[in-house]
Amino acid sequence: MSVIKDRGLKISEDIKPNFEDGHFVGRYLLELTAGVVGFLSKPRYYYRKRESGTSTIDGSWRDTNKLISVPRYGYLDLLQYSKRVRGFYPVNIQKTILYDLSYYLGWFVNRPQRSRFAEEAGVQEEFLDLLREIFACIDTKVLFDFPGRFLRFAHKAAISQFFMTREPPYQIAYVTSIDLPKKLIHIRTCSKKIAFYLDGKVLTPIRSKRVGNSFFGVNLYDTYELSFKFERQNQVLSYVGKKRESARLTVDGKQFENSLSVREAIRRYTRNWSAYEQKGSTWIIMDRDTQADDNGEHFYRYMMRNHPEQRCLFALRKESPDWKRLAQEGFNLLNFGSKAHELELRKCSMIISSHADNFVHSYFQDNFFKSKKFIFLQHGLTVHNLSTWLNGKPISLLAAASTEEYHSFVDDGSPYEIAPESVTLSGFPRHDALLKMQSSRRFSQQARHAIMIAPTWRASLVGNTLGLGNNREFKDSFLVSEYKETWESFLNNSTLKKLAKKNSCEVLFVPHANIAPYIETGAFSVPDYITVHTNNRDRSIQECFCSASVCITDYSSMAFDVAYLGKECIFYQFDREFFYGGAQVYSQGYFDYERDGFGPVVDNENDLLAELEKLAARDFKPDDVYKKRMEETFAFRDGKCCERVYEAIMQLDEPRS
């Protein structure tokens, strides 16, 4: 206490909304000239955080003080204080600031929507300049010795080059996968300056893709996805920096300096495969663990009818309402999570799913996925930037449905680390069935219209998953959320009811699977005249799309299925800033709803009802502008999407010529 009094140390009121404690503690430690610092072996740290997501720390990422006050009066001031008191920048102070700044990179890199508020407030350049001042005080060695679980090597290299204007002391490349049938080694590096050699001969990549990584309006760093061909396992792969500086190659967490044999790389990469020895060629296909009726189900049906020679199993929880239906149709079902499921997972060659959650492709939570090929059929078109979620997933093949979507994955400068040859422009398997159903007598001659209301979910409003699968804990904050109140208000609007009655419309509410439990428990008020489609349903989601004359949604990919059938959508985006500002794991992508969407975009209930009335007045026929967009968006409407996916899968194990 004497040090605090003697030096007049106080909590700075200029540092908002956080780090005032770190700034105070840092100055206190700097003033100590003697004493013993003790560390608790098993500390308990209590941090109060509101479930509703309205805590100071939650809102801080949209606060300009986070970008200006904290760096200027917190980090920079503490560094300058260190220099005055000690004559240098102590390592512990540098590490404290690096730790705090690591969260900025995690939150903002490749999420331009999250940083848009800085541009609007005119503080973007000031923030970047502050970072340059701060990093000028950080030693290169301290930066590169900082634990990788907080700062990836690519981040360290970017900081060194972009903010410090210093070259990294060494370079690291990573073996991301090895394709044994095609004799390919896939390597990721954050520098084009690493030269690769095979048995001393310059090795030219057969494929190279640059992946851009944006940060507050600038391209902070690039990574490069490279594919190299080898002939024999006894060949030696070597690598050096452009100026012969040290380079390292990481295989399965182990670093090798300067060189290693192809055999050793393969041995490291496949070292745990023995536990998952492939026996035969079984394909495990699935959608959600709790729900079918997506691309997985429709692709399985195609395989069952057209390629019975291929052993396919469909994974689904036995308690799912889809289980009985699929069993009656002759699906070879696996009870998800059962011993039989786990046994087949160990032996299978392919995992094919419309979902890319970890419990799908990495069920055993180890290196199991490396011994299998994971085919991601997608749940919906990827129109948002999902790179922060998809990057790092072991995708052998991804099915795209539109040309723009395809290019967003494969083009140079794309934020996705997925290799171009791992993306196929095939269309979605469920679209084949959708076209067939729409042209059937039942729907081609339907007279009654259906208004389909299908909002997507919000990651901040649903609970954590319970074990392996899609089941989630109930979150009380959902009950007082703007999301619930807004959609509940629209569903209960008397004008909607009158409009439906006047136009002889069924109103069909299709909540997202992560929201459905709140409806099923009665926590969400839905009028009796509205049909609710959840897990306990009497019709498929495909039937919902075919019945619909219009789809009212916010950002749901269901809009694309309805548009695929030539029907208009209305996008009700009342929380756009919140949605793209951190409510989801993704940010805005190439698709602009005003420019590219299949209907009008509104942000309030009155405008939503007005647009719905306009559409009803022209018998729900889409406007020519939106009709043209629908026609131009999708690559295929020929009923051969399943066939193209199958052909792409079969090419995966074909040796490369």
XYZ file of C-alpha atoms in Angstrom:
657
model
C 0.000 0.000 0.000
C 2.923 2.360 0.700
C 4.027 2.157 -2.944
C 0.523 3.083 -4.089
C 0.354 6.074 -1.738
C 3.941 7.240 -2.268
C 3.674 7.140 -6.043
C 0.101 8.387 -6.150
C -1.065 5.435 -8.196
C -4.730 5.556 -9.192
C -7.069 3.812 -11.590
C -7.052 5.936 -14.734
C -10.460 7.286 -15.702
C -9.228 7.843 -19.268
C -9.040 4.120 -19.986
C -12.425 2.883 -21.111
C -14.071 0.366 -21.415
C -11.368 -2.030 -20.126
C -7.682 -2.527 -19.232
C -7.780 0.083 -16.477
C -6.927 -2.747 -14.043
C -4.074 -4.049 -16.206
C -2.687 -0.517 -16.511
C -2.812 -0.004 -12.726
C -1.253 -3.380 -11.860
C 1.470 -2.868 -14.471
C 2.476 0.514 -12.998
C 2.405 -0.928 -9.475
C 4.779 -3.764 -10.411
C 7.091 -1.338 -12.183
C 7.410 0.755 -9.018
C 8.395 -2.215 -6.854
C 12.109 -2.437 -6.237
C 12.044 -5.428 -3.909
C 9.724 -8.106 -2.659
C 8.353 -11.501 -3.597
C 5.628 -12.184 -6.113
C 3.518 -15.250 -5.370
C 1.306 -17.161 -7.822
C -1.699 -19.237 -6.795
C -1.535 -22.785 -8.148
C -5.331 -23.174 -8.368
C -6.884 -19.724 -8.553
C -10.585 -19.072 -9.065
C -11.422 -16.060 -11.123
C -15.009 -14.821 -11.013
C -16.140 -12.668 -13.869
C -19.686 -11.391 -14.089
C -21.062 -11.523 -17.621
C -24.712 -11.000 -18.436
C -26.377 -13.865 -20.285
C -28.248 -11.355 -22.427
C -24.989 -10.218 -23.997
C -25.311 -6.668 -22.675
C -22.265 -6.709 -20.383
C -19.679 -3.944 -20.785
C -17.240 -6.390 -22.334
C -19.864 -7.517 -24.886
C -20.545 -4.009 -26.076
C -16.921 -2.898 -25.919
C -16.135 -4.183 -29.403
C -18.489 -1.607 -30.880
C -17.060 1.225 -28.755
C -14.523 3.617 -30.328
C -12.864 3.907 -26.896
C -11.769 0.293 -27.367
C -9.815 1.421 -30.420
C -8.499 4.754 -29.152
C -8.640 5.183 -25.352
C -7.467 1.688 -24.438
C -4.482 1.629 -26.868
C -3.469 5.248 -26.202
C -4.017 5.628 -22.441
C -3.698 1.959 -21.584
C -1.139 0.052 -23.667
C 1.000 2.919 -25.010
C 0.987 4.873 -21.760
C 2.046 1.770 -19.789
C 4.926 1.167 -22.200
C 6.048 4.793 -21.963
C 5.726 4.642 -18.154
C 7.966 1.549 -18.205
C 10.616 3.399 -20.171
C 10.583 6.337 -17.738
C 10.738 4.194 -14.598
C 13.029 1.378 -15.747
C 14.728 2.747 -18.837
C 13.471 -0.153 -20.999
C 10.306 -2.135 -21.781
C 10.121 -5.099 -19.376
C 9.168 -8.422 -20.915
C 6.193 -8.931 -18.581
C 4.699 -5.596 -19.684
C 5.209 -6.460 -23.357
C 3.557 -9.838 -22.862
C 0.607 -8.315 -20.995
C -0.072 -5.982 -23.906
C 0.448 -8.704 -26.523
C -2.053 -10.903 -24.707
C -4.672 -8.137 -24.694
C -4.060 -7.197 -28.318
C -4.411 -10.821 -29.439
C -8.162 -10.488 -28.858
C -8.343 -7.616 -31.367
C -6.953 -9.894 -34.055
C -9.324 -12.712 -33.152
C -12.339 -10.395 -33.233
C -11.639 -8.256 -36.295
C -9.494 -10.215 -38.789
C -11.612 -11.141 -41.829
C -14.706 -9.595 -40.259
C -15.013 -6.222 -42.000
C -18.562 -5.688 -40.805
C -17.338 -5.641 -37.217
C -14.908 -2.821 -37.917
C -17.265 -0.727 -40.042
C -18.210 1.420 -37.043
C -14.568 2.573 -36.857
C -14.654 3.734 -40.468
C -17.965 5.526 -39.892
C -16.550 7.238 -36.779
C -13.371 8.229 -38.627
C -10.997 6.515 -36.164
C -9.741 3.644 -38.319
C -6.438 5.251 -39.347
C -5.827 6.619 -35.851
C -6.234 3.112 -34.436
C -3.784 1.616 -36.933
C -1.272 4.401 -36.176
C -1.581 3.677 -32.444
C -0.833 0.021 -33.106
C 2.306 1.031 -35.006
C 3.468 3.085 -31.994
C 2.715 0.241 -29.594
C 4.400 -2.486 -31.627
C 7.482 -0.294 -32.089
C 8.027 -0.874 -28.350
C 7.739 -4.674 -28.611
C 10.872 -6.771 -29.057
C 10.840 -9.159 -32.005
C 11.983 -12.036 -29.788
C 9.207 -11.381 -27.260
C 6.657 -11.361 -30.075
C 7.791 -14.616 -31.667
C 8.266 -16.384 -28.315
C 4.691 -15.493 -27.331
C 2.513 -18.636 -26.974
C 0.875 -19.694 -30.218
C -2.466 -20.421 -28.554
C -2.949 -16.675 -28.311
C -1.189 -15.473 -31.453
C -0.841 -17.670 -34.531
C 2.498 -17.506 -36.323
C 0.775 -15.804 -39.260
C -0.421 -13.067 -36.882
C 3.101 -12.633 -35.488
C 4.581 -12.411 -38.980
C 1.895 -9.894 -39.964
C 2.579 -7.738 -36.893
C 6.314 -7.864 -37.568
C 5.989 -6.878 -41.240
C 2.976 -4.566 -41.231
C 3.341 -2.708 -37.931
C 7.016 -3.108 -37.033
C 8.372 -3.045 -40.611
C 10.720 -5.859 -39.610
C 11.206 -9.205 -41.330
C 10.360 -12.238 -39.175
C 13.474 -13.973 -37.766
C 12.323 -17.243 -39.357
C 9.441 -18.659 -41.357
C 7.090 -21.536 -40.633
C 5.088 -23.554 -43.133
C 2.463 -26.162 -42.253
C 1.558 -29.470 -43.850
C -2.235 -29.228 -43.931
C -2.876 -32.593 -45.570
C -1.267 -35.354 -47.607
C -3.197 -36.995 -50.434
C -1.644 -40.454 -50.710
C -3.512 -41.682 -53.827
C -2.589 -38.541 -55.751
C 0.885 -38.245 -54.123
C 0.320 -34.625 -53.121
C 1.537 -32.683 -50.108
C -0.547 -29.635 -49.269
C 1.342 -26.874 -47.482
C 0.253 -23.540 -46.012
C 2.733 -20.720 -45.588
C 2.457 -17.041 -44.771
C 5.416 -16.141 -46.956
C 6.162 -16.479 -50.655
C 9.846 -16.265 -49.732
C 10.182 -19.929 -48.754
C 11.732 -21.973 -51.529
C 10.945 -25.706 -51.625
C 13.181 -28.424 -53.042
C 12.771 -32.144 -53.663
C 16.053 -34.025 -53.652
C 17.803 -30.691 -54.196
C 15.743 -29.713 -57.241
C 13.505 -26.640 -57.156
C 9.947 -27.728 -56.497
C 7.250 -25.797 -58.328
C 3.769 -26.066 -56.828
C 1.185 -27.605 -59.130
C -1.344 -25.319 -57.487
C -0.984 -22.058 -55.598
C -3.681 -19.920 -54.040
C -3.317 -16.668 -52.125
C -5.639 -16.191 -49.136
C -6.204 -12.596 -48.068
C -6.714 -11.585 -44.444
C -8.276 -8.160 -43.886
C -8.071 -5.956 -40.795
C -9.721 -2.526 -40.550
C -9.816 -1.958 -44.260
C -6.298 -3.177 -45.025
C -4.978 -6.526 -46.161
C -2.998 -7.312 -43.029
C -1.344 -10.456 -44.334
C -1.576 -13.196 -46.925
C -1.254 -16.928 -46.582
C -0.559 -19.275 -49.468
C -2.089 -22.685 -50.112
C 0.452 -24.762 -52.051
C 0.266 -28.279 -53.471
C 3.440 -30.208 -54.329
C 3.741 -33.482 -56.227
C 6.118 -36.205 -54.993
C 7.047 -39.491 -56.679
C 8.643 -41.604 -53.947
C 8.560 -41.618 -50.170
C 12.376 -41.731 -49.929
C 12.624 -38.271 -51.503
C 13.851 -35.421 -49.297
C 11.799 -32.251 -49.000
C 13.889 -29.218 -48.079
C 12.962 -25.578 -47.595
C 14.840 -22.336 -46.978
C 14.023 -18.653 -46.827
C 14.706 -16.427 -49.806
C 17.919 -15.164 -48.240
C 18.763 -18.650 -46.907
C 17.343 -17.755 -43.518
C 15.854 -20.457 -41.326
C 12.593 -22.048 -42.352
C 10.610 -24.679 -40.502
C 7.933 -27.139 -41.554
C 5.293 -28.259 -39.076
C 3.699 -31.685 -39.470
C 1.076 -32.692 -36.937
C 2.418 -30.252 -34.335
C 6.113 -31.174 -34.699
C 8.536 -28.745 -36.324
C 11.304 -29.831 -38.678
C 14.055 -27.361 -39.511
C 15.302 -27.060 -43.097
C 14.381 -30.542 -44.370
C 12.689 -33.916 -43.836
C 11.915 -36.973 -45.906
C 8.558 -37.431 -47.549
C 8.305 -40.723 -45.674
C 8.732 -38.933 -42.322
C 6.098 -36.354 -43.280
C 3.674 -39.153 -44.165
C 4.548 -41.068 -40.994
C 3.835 -38.041 -38.829
C 0.662 -37.187 -40.701
C -0.753 -40.733 -40.519
C 0.616 -41.739 -37.113
C -2.799 -42.202 -35.488
C -4.521 -43.808 -38.430
C -4.103 -47.334 -37.103
C -6.923 -46.729 -34.637
C -9.214 -45.965 -37.570
C -8.090 -48.539 -40.090
C -10.285 -48.386 -43.170
C -11.993 -51.677 -43.883
C -13.701 -51.619 -47.237
C -15.276 -48.469 -48.605
C -18.258 -47.384 -46.540
C -19.780 -43.933 -46.914
C -21.495 -42.465 -43.849
C -23.996 -39.812 -44.892
C -25.942 -37.483 -42.592
C -27.601 -34.129 -42.090
C -28.072 -32.973 -38.517
C -27.802 -35.664 -35.884
C -31.376 -34.820 -34.857
C -32.940 -34.051 -38.240
C -32.756 -35.180 -41.873
C -34.431 -33.754 -45.000
C -31.374 -31.857 -46.204
C -28.701 -32.443 -48.831
C -27.465 -35.537 -46.997
C -30.822 -37.325 -47.145
C -31.350 -36.503 -50.811
C -27.855 -37.588 -51.791
C -28.288 -40.846 -49.866
C -31.546 -41.502 -51.732
C -29.739 -40.922 -55.035
C -27.008 -43.388 -54.027
C -29.565 -45.985 -52.898
C -31.377 -45.825 -56.240
C -28.467 -45.350 -58.639
C -25.393 -46.901 -56.999
C -26.499 -49.788 -54.794
C -23.018 -51.294 -55.239
C -21.635 -48.591 -52.895
C -22.247 -49.355 -49.214
C -23.841 -46.267 -47.676
C -25.161 -45.729 -44.148
C -27.275 -42.816 -42.942
C -26.498 -41.498 -39.431
C -29.372 -40.075 -37.371
C -30.518 -40.195 -33.779
C -33.134 -42.889 -33.287
C -35.401 -40.470 -31.420
C -35.535 -38.143 -34.429
C -39.011 -37.840 -35.982
C -37.348 -38.596 -39.334
C -36.112 -42.037 -38.235
C -39.336 -43.976 -38.830
C -39.966 -42.307 -42.198
C -36.499 -43.127 -43.522
C -36.565 -46.662 -42.096
C -39.835 -47.340 -43.936
C -38.219 -46.098 -47.148
C -35.382 -48.599 -46.786
C -32.563 -46.348 -45.546
C -29.750 -48.272 -43.848
C -29.806 -46.259 -40.629
C -27.129 -45.789 -37.987
C -28.173 -44.544 -34.555
C -25.942 -41.481 -34.097
C -23.777 -41.791 -30.989
C -24.318 -45.538 -30.632
C -21.547 -48.153 -30.494
C -22.530 -49.280 -33.986
C -22.158 -45.698 -35.245
C -18.732 -45.361 -33.664
C -17.614 -48.718 -35.061
C -18.655 -47.752 -38.593
C -17.012 -44.334 -38.228
C -13.711 -46.012 -37.449
C -13.899 -48.208 -40.565
C -15.490 -45.861 -43.119
C -13.705 -44.106 -45.981
C -16.035 -41.113 -46.454
C -18.099 -38.846 -44.215
C -20.638 -36.931 -46.278
C -22.824 -34.309 -44.644
C -24.773 -31.100 -45.136
C -23.240 -29.846 -41.879
C -19.626 -29.206 -40.934
C -19.853 -29.175 -37.141
C -16.930 -30.790 -35.331
C -19.074 -33.682 -34.116
C -19.672 -34.612 -37.761
C -16.134 -34.681 -39.180
C -14.124 -34.996 -35.931
C -16.389 -37.134 -33.780
C -13.580 -38.682 -31.722
C -11.934 -35.284 -31.137
C -8.475 -36.430 -32.219
C -6.723 -36.873 -35.555
C -9.388 -39.327 -36.663
C -10.579 -37.018 -39.446
C -7.228 -37.185 -41.241
C -7.846 -40.847 -42.101
C -11.201 -40.056 -43.739
C -12.427 -37.851 -46.512
C -15.018 -35.302 -45.486
C -17.451 -34.140 -48.153
C -19.318 -30.995 -47.182
C -22.605 -30.811 -49.113
C -23.520 -27.553 -47.357
C -26.767 -26.685 -45.626
C -27.336 -23.559 -47.718
C -25.522 -21.304 -50.144
C -22.548 -19.591 -48.509
C -23.331 -15.974 -49.278
C -21.865 -14.589 -46.058
C -18.187 -14.682 -45.168
C -17.859 -17.938 -43.221
C -14.067 -18.139 -43.440
C -13.437 -17.785 -39.700
C -15.657 -20.822 -39.135
C -14.759 -22.965 -42.160
C -10.988 -22.403 -42.219
C -9.236 -25.260 -40.509
C -11.988 -27.789 -41.168
C -10.761 -30.935 -42.972
C -12.816 -30.484 -46.148
C -11.878 -32.835 -48.977
C -14.724 -31.644 -51.180
C -17.281 -28.833 -50.922
C -20.381 -28.620 -53.119
C -21.240 -25.135 -54.401
C -24.545 -24.177 -56.015
C -23.861 -20.829 -57.682
C -21.026 -19.508 -59.817
C -20.455 -16.519 -57.521
C -20.409 -18.793 -54.492
C -17.871 -21.054 -56.211
C -15.554 -18.146 -57.000
C -15.843 -16.792 -53.456
C -14.179 -20.036 -52.322
C -11.553 -20.606 -55.017
C -10.411 -17.220 -56.329
C -7.019 -15.791 -55.450
C -7.337 -13.418 -52.515
C -10.364 -15.257 -51.145
C -10.469 -15.467 -47.321
C -11.073 -19.235 -47.534
C -8.106 -21.563 -47.035
C -9.824 -24.382 -48.917
C -8.005 -25.554 -52.040
C -9.641 -24.787 -55.426
C -9.622 -28.476 -56.409
C -11.592 -29.208 -53.233
C -14.604 -27.206 -54.453
C -17.014 -28.507 -57.070
C -19.671 -26.449 -58.826
C -22.327 -29.141 -58.740
C -25.498 -27.670 -57.298
C -27.182 -29.071 -54.194
C -28.573 -32.629 -54.079
C -31.855 -31.447 -52.548
C -32.467 -29.132 -55.507
C -32.984 -32.165 -57.768
C -35.824 -33.354 -55.557
C -37.154 -29.826 -55.200
C -37.589 -29.392 -58.953
C -39.237 -32.792 -59.269
C -41.666 -32.089 -56.432
C -42.545 -28.615 -57.730
C -43.454 -30.032 -61.166
C -45.611 -32.797 -59.666
C -49.364 -32.634 -60.112
C -49.871 -31.831 -56.429
C -47.951 -28.540 -56.518
C -48.153 -27.537 -60.171
C -51.923 -27.299 -59.874
C -52.166 -25.838 -56.377
C -54.477 -22.871 -56.110
C -53.918 -21.821 -52.494
C -50.960 -19.634 -51.585
C -48.755 -20.065 -48.537
C -46.863 -17.305 -46.762
C -43.701 -18.902 -45.392
C -41.983 -17.139 -42.483
C -38.482 -18.540 -41.890
C -36.074 -16.495 -39.750
C -32.590 -17.806 -39.077
C -30.965 -17.994 -35.643
C -28.578 -15.853 -33.594
C -25.535 -17.480 -31.999
C -25.704 -15.082 -29.051
C -29.273 -16.138 -28.221
C -28.985 -19.921 -28.077
C -27.369 -22.040 -25.407
C -24.260 -24.181 -25.605
C -24.483 -27.589 -27.232
C -25.133 -30.515 -24.917
C -22.540 -33.161 -25.673
C -21.943 -34.273 -29.249
C -24.730 -33.110 -31.521
C -27.180 -30.274 -32.129
C -29.106 -30.366 -28.845
C -28.603 -27.140 -26.887
C -29.252 -25.849 -23.396
C -32.153 -23.458 -22.851
C -31.079 -19.806 -22.587
C -33.338 -17.480 -20.586
C -32.008 -14.363 -22.315
C -33.806 -15.467 -25.483
C -37.109 -14.678 -23.771
C -36.323 -10.959 -23.503
C -34.447 -10.582 -26.789
C -35.257 -8.135 -29.578
C -35.292 -11.132 -31.914
C -38.135 -12.864 -30.049
C -40.129 -9.684 -29.535
C -39.827 -8.600 -33.178
C -40.821 -11.886 -34.784
C -43.508 -12.515 -32.178
C -44.970 -9.082 -32.910
C -45.137 -9.774 -36.637
C -46.681 -13.227 -36.199
C -49.375 -11.741 -33.970
C -50.063 -8.711 -36.165
C -53.765 -8.490 -37.023
C -52.971 -7.118 -40.499
C -51.064 -10.327 -41.315
C -54.094 -12.378 -40.293
C -56.474 -10.229 -42.368
C -54.187 -10.380 -45.402
C -53.918 -14.159 -45.139
C -57.683 -14.539 -44.886
C -58.362 -12.120 -47.766
C -55.968 -13.972 -50.082
C -56.881 -17.484 -48.847
C -53.313 -18.003 -47.663
C -51.889 -20.504 -45.259
C -49.320 -18.888 -42.956
C -46.444 -21.274 -42.345
C -43.860 -20.531 -39.629
C -40.579 -22.424 -40.111
C -38.169 -21.560 -37.284
C -34.505 -22.507 -37.481
C -33.658 -25.813 -35.779
C -31.746 -23.936 -33.044
C -34.813 -21.774 -32.329
C -37.455 -24.518 -32.639
C -37.107 -25.733 -28.991
C -38.292 -22.323 -27.749
C -41.414 -22.621 -29.871
C -42.040 -26.229 -28.845
C -41.888 -25.329 -25.135
C -44.391 -22.506 -25.574
C -41.861 -19.745 -24.877
C -42.728 -18.154 -28.201
C -46.290 -16.934 -28.835
C -47.678 -18.079 -32.188
C -51.381 -17.611 -33.090
C -53.421 -20.771 -33.629
C -54.177 -20.018 -37.287
C -50.450 -20.196 -38.151
C -48.987 -23.630 -38.959
C -45.698 -24.208 -37.135
C -43.125 -26.482 -38.799
C -40.638 -27.923 -36.309
C -39.239 -31.384 -35.642
C -42.747 -32.670 -34.927
C -43.913 -32.042 -38.456
C -46.381 -33.618 -40.847
C -44.652 -32.402 -44.008
C -41.093 -32.144 -45.256
C -39.207 -28.880 -45.581
C -39.224 -29.530 -49.329
C -43.025 -29.517 -49.254
C -42.902 -26.218 -47.378
C -40.769 -24.673 -50.133
C -43.120 -25.954 -52.837
C -46.202 -24.741 -50.962
C -44.776 -21.273 -50.390
C -45.659 -18.372 -52.673
C -43.364 -16.047 -50.757
C -40.628 -16.473 -48.160
C -40.280 -13.889 -45.396
C -36.908 -14.190 -43.717
C -34.029 -12.163 -42.352
C -30.894 -13.898 -43.582
C -31.891 -17.578 -43.854
C -30.518 -19.608 -46.750
C -34.056 -20.994 -47.126
C -34.672 -17.916 -49.256
C -32.424 -19.461 -51.901
C -34.450 -22.684 -52.031
C -37.647 -20.707 -52.509
C -35.948 -18.495 -55.112
C -34.711 -21.642 -56.867
C -38.394 -22.315 -57.544
C -38.911 -18.788 -58.871
C -40.693 -17.291 -55.862
C -40.110 -13.869 -54.345
C -38.708 -13.236 -50.874
C -38.985 -10.353 -48.442
C -35.964 -9.782 -46.211
C -36.848 -8.430 -42.778
C -33.483 -7.209 -41.444
C -34.362 -5.203 -38.347
C -31.066 -5.965 -36.557
C -28.548 -5.802 -39.383
C -25.848 -3.999 -37.384
C -26.200 -6.450 -34.494
C -26.312 -9.479 -36.807
C -23.098 -8.655 -38.622
C -21.485 -7.040 -35.602
C -20.890 -10.273 -33.703
C -24.259 -12.015 -33.325
C -23.058 -14.699 -35.748
C -19.735 -16.361 -36.495
C -19.681 -14.822 -39.938
C -19.684 -11.412 -41.556
C -21.103 -9.936 -44.718
C -19.863 -11.619 -47.874
C -20.132 -11.093 -51.628
C -23.943 -11.196 -51.591
C -25.641 -7.843 -51.105
C -29.326 -8.224 -50.289
C -30.344 -4.905 -51.860
C -28.285 -5.497 -55.007
C -28.558 -9.289 -55.364
C -31.588 -10.346 -53.298
C -34.794 -11.931 -54.545
C -37.106 -9.314 -53.104
C -37.271 -6.081 -51.108
C -35.285 -5.477 -47.915
C -37.098 -3.828 -44.979
C -36.198 -3.011 -41.390
C -39.577 -2.435 -39.736
C -42.907 -4.220 -39.410
C -45.011 -1.629 -41.255
C -42.812 -1.751 -44.359
C -42.780 -5.544 -44.207
C -46.583 -5.678 -44.250
C -46.735 -3.068 -47.013
C -44.405 -5.130 -49.250
C -46.383 -8.280 -48.502
C -49.610 -6.540 -49.524
C -48.008 -5.360 -52.802
C -46.934 -8.912 -53.602
C -50.364 -10.313 -52.754
C -51.985 -7.686 -54.997
C -50.161 -9.148 -58.021
C -51.098 -12.691 -57.015
C -47.623 -13.349 -55.564
C -45.939 -13.171 -58.967
C -42.337 -11.995 -58.568
C -41.194 -8.653 -59.883
C -39.190 -8.926 -63.131
C -36.055 -7.548 -61.457
C -36.113 -10.247 -58.804
C -37.088 -12.931 -61.292
C -33.992 -12.127 -63.373
C -31.775 -12.408 -60.290
C -33.258 -15.810 -59.476
C -32.532 -17.054 -62.979
C -28.936 -15.804 -62.913
C -27.961 -16.949 -59.412
C -28.023 -20.735 -59.708
C -25.613 -22.672 -61.892
C -27.902 -25.633 -62.584
C -31.593 -26.464 -62.855
C -31.238 -29.751 -64.718
C -31.939 -32.349 -62.010
C -28.351 -33.666 -62.162
C -26.833 -32.139 -59.026
C -26.587 -35.484 -57.223
C -24.876 -36.995 -60.238
C -22.258 -34.219 -60.334
C -21.570 -34.595 -56.600
C -21.121 -38.346 -57.038
C -18.708 -37.892 -59.933
C -16.664 -35.355 -57.953
C -16.439 -37.773 -54.995
C -15.287 -40.600 -57.242
C -12.462 -38.441 -58.566
C -11.060 -37.871 -55.070
C -9.216 -41.191 -54.967
C -8.148 -41.205 -58.592
C -4.352 -40.994 -58.919
C -3.166 -37.731 -60.410
C -1.574 -38.129 -63.786
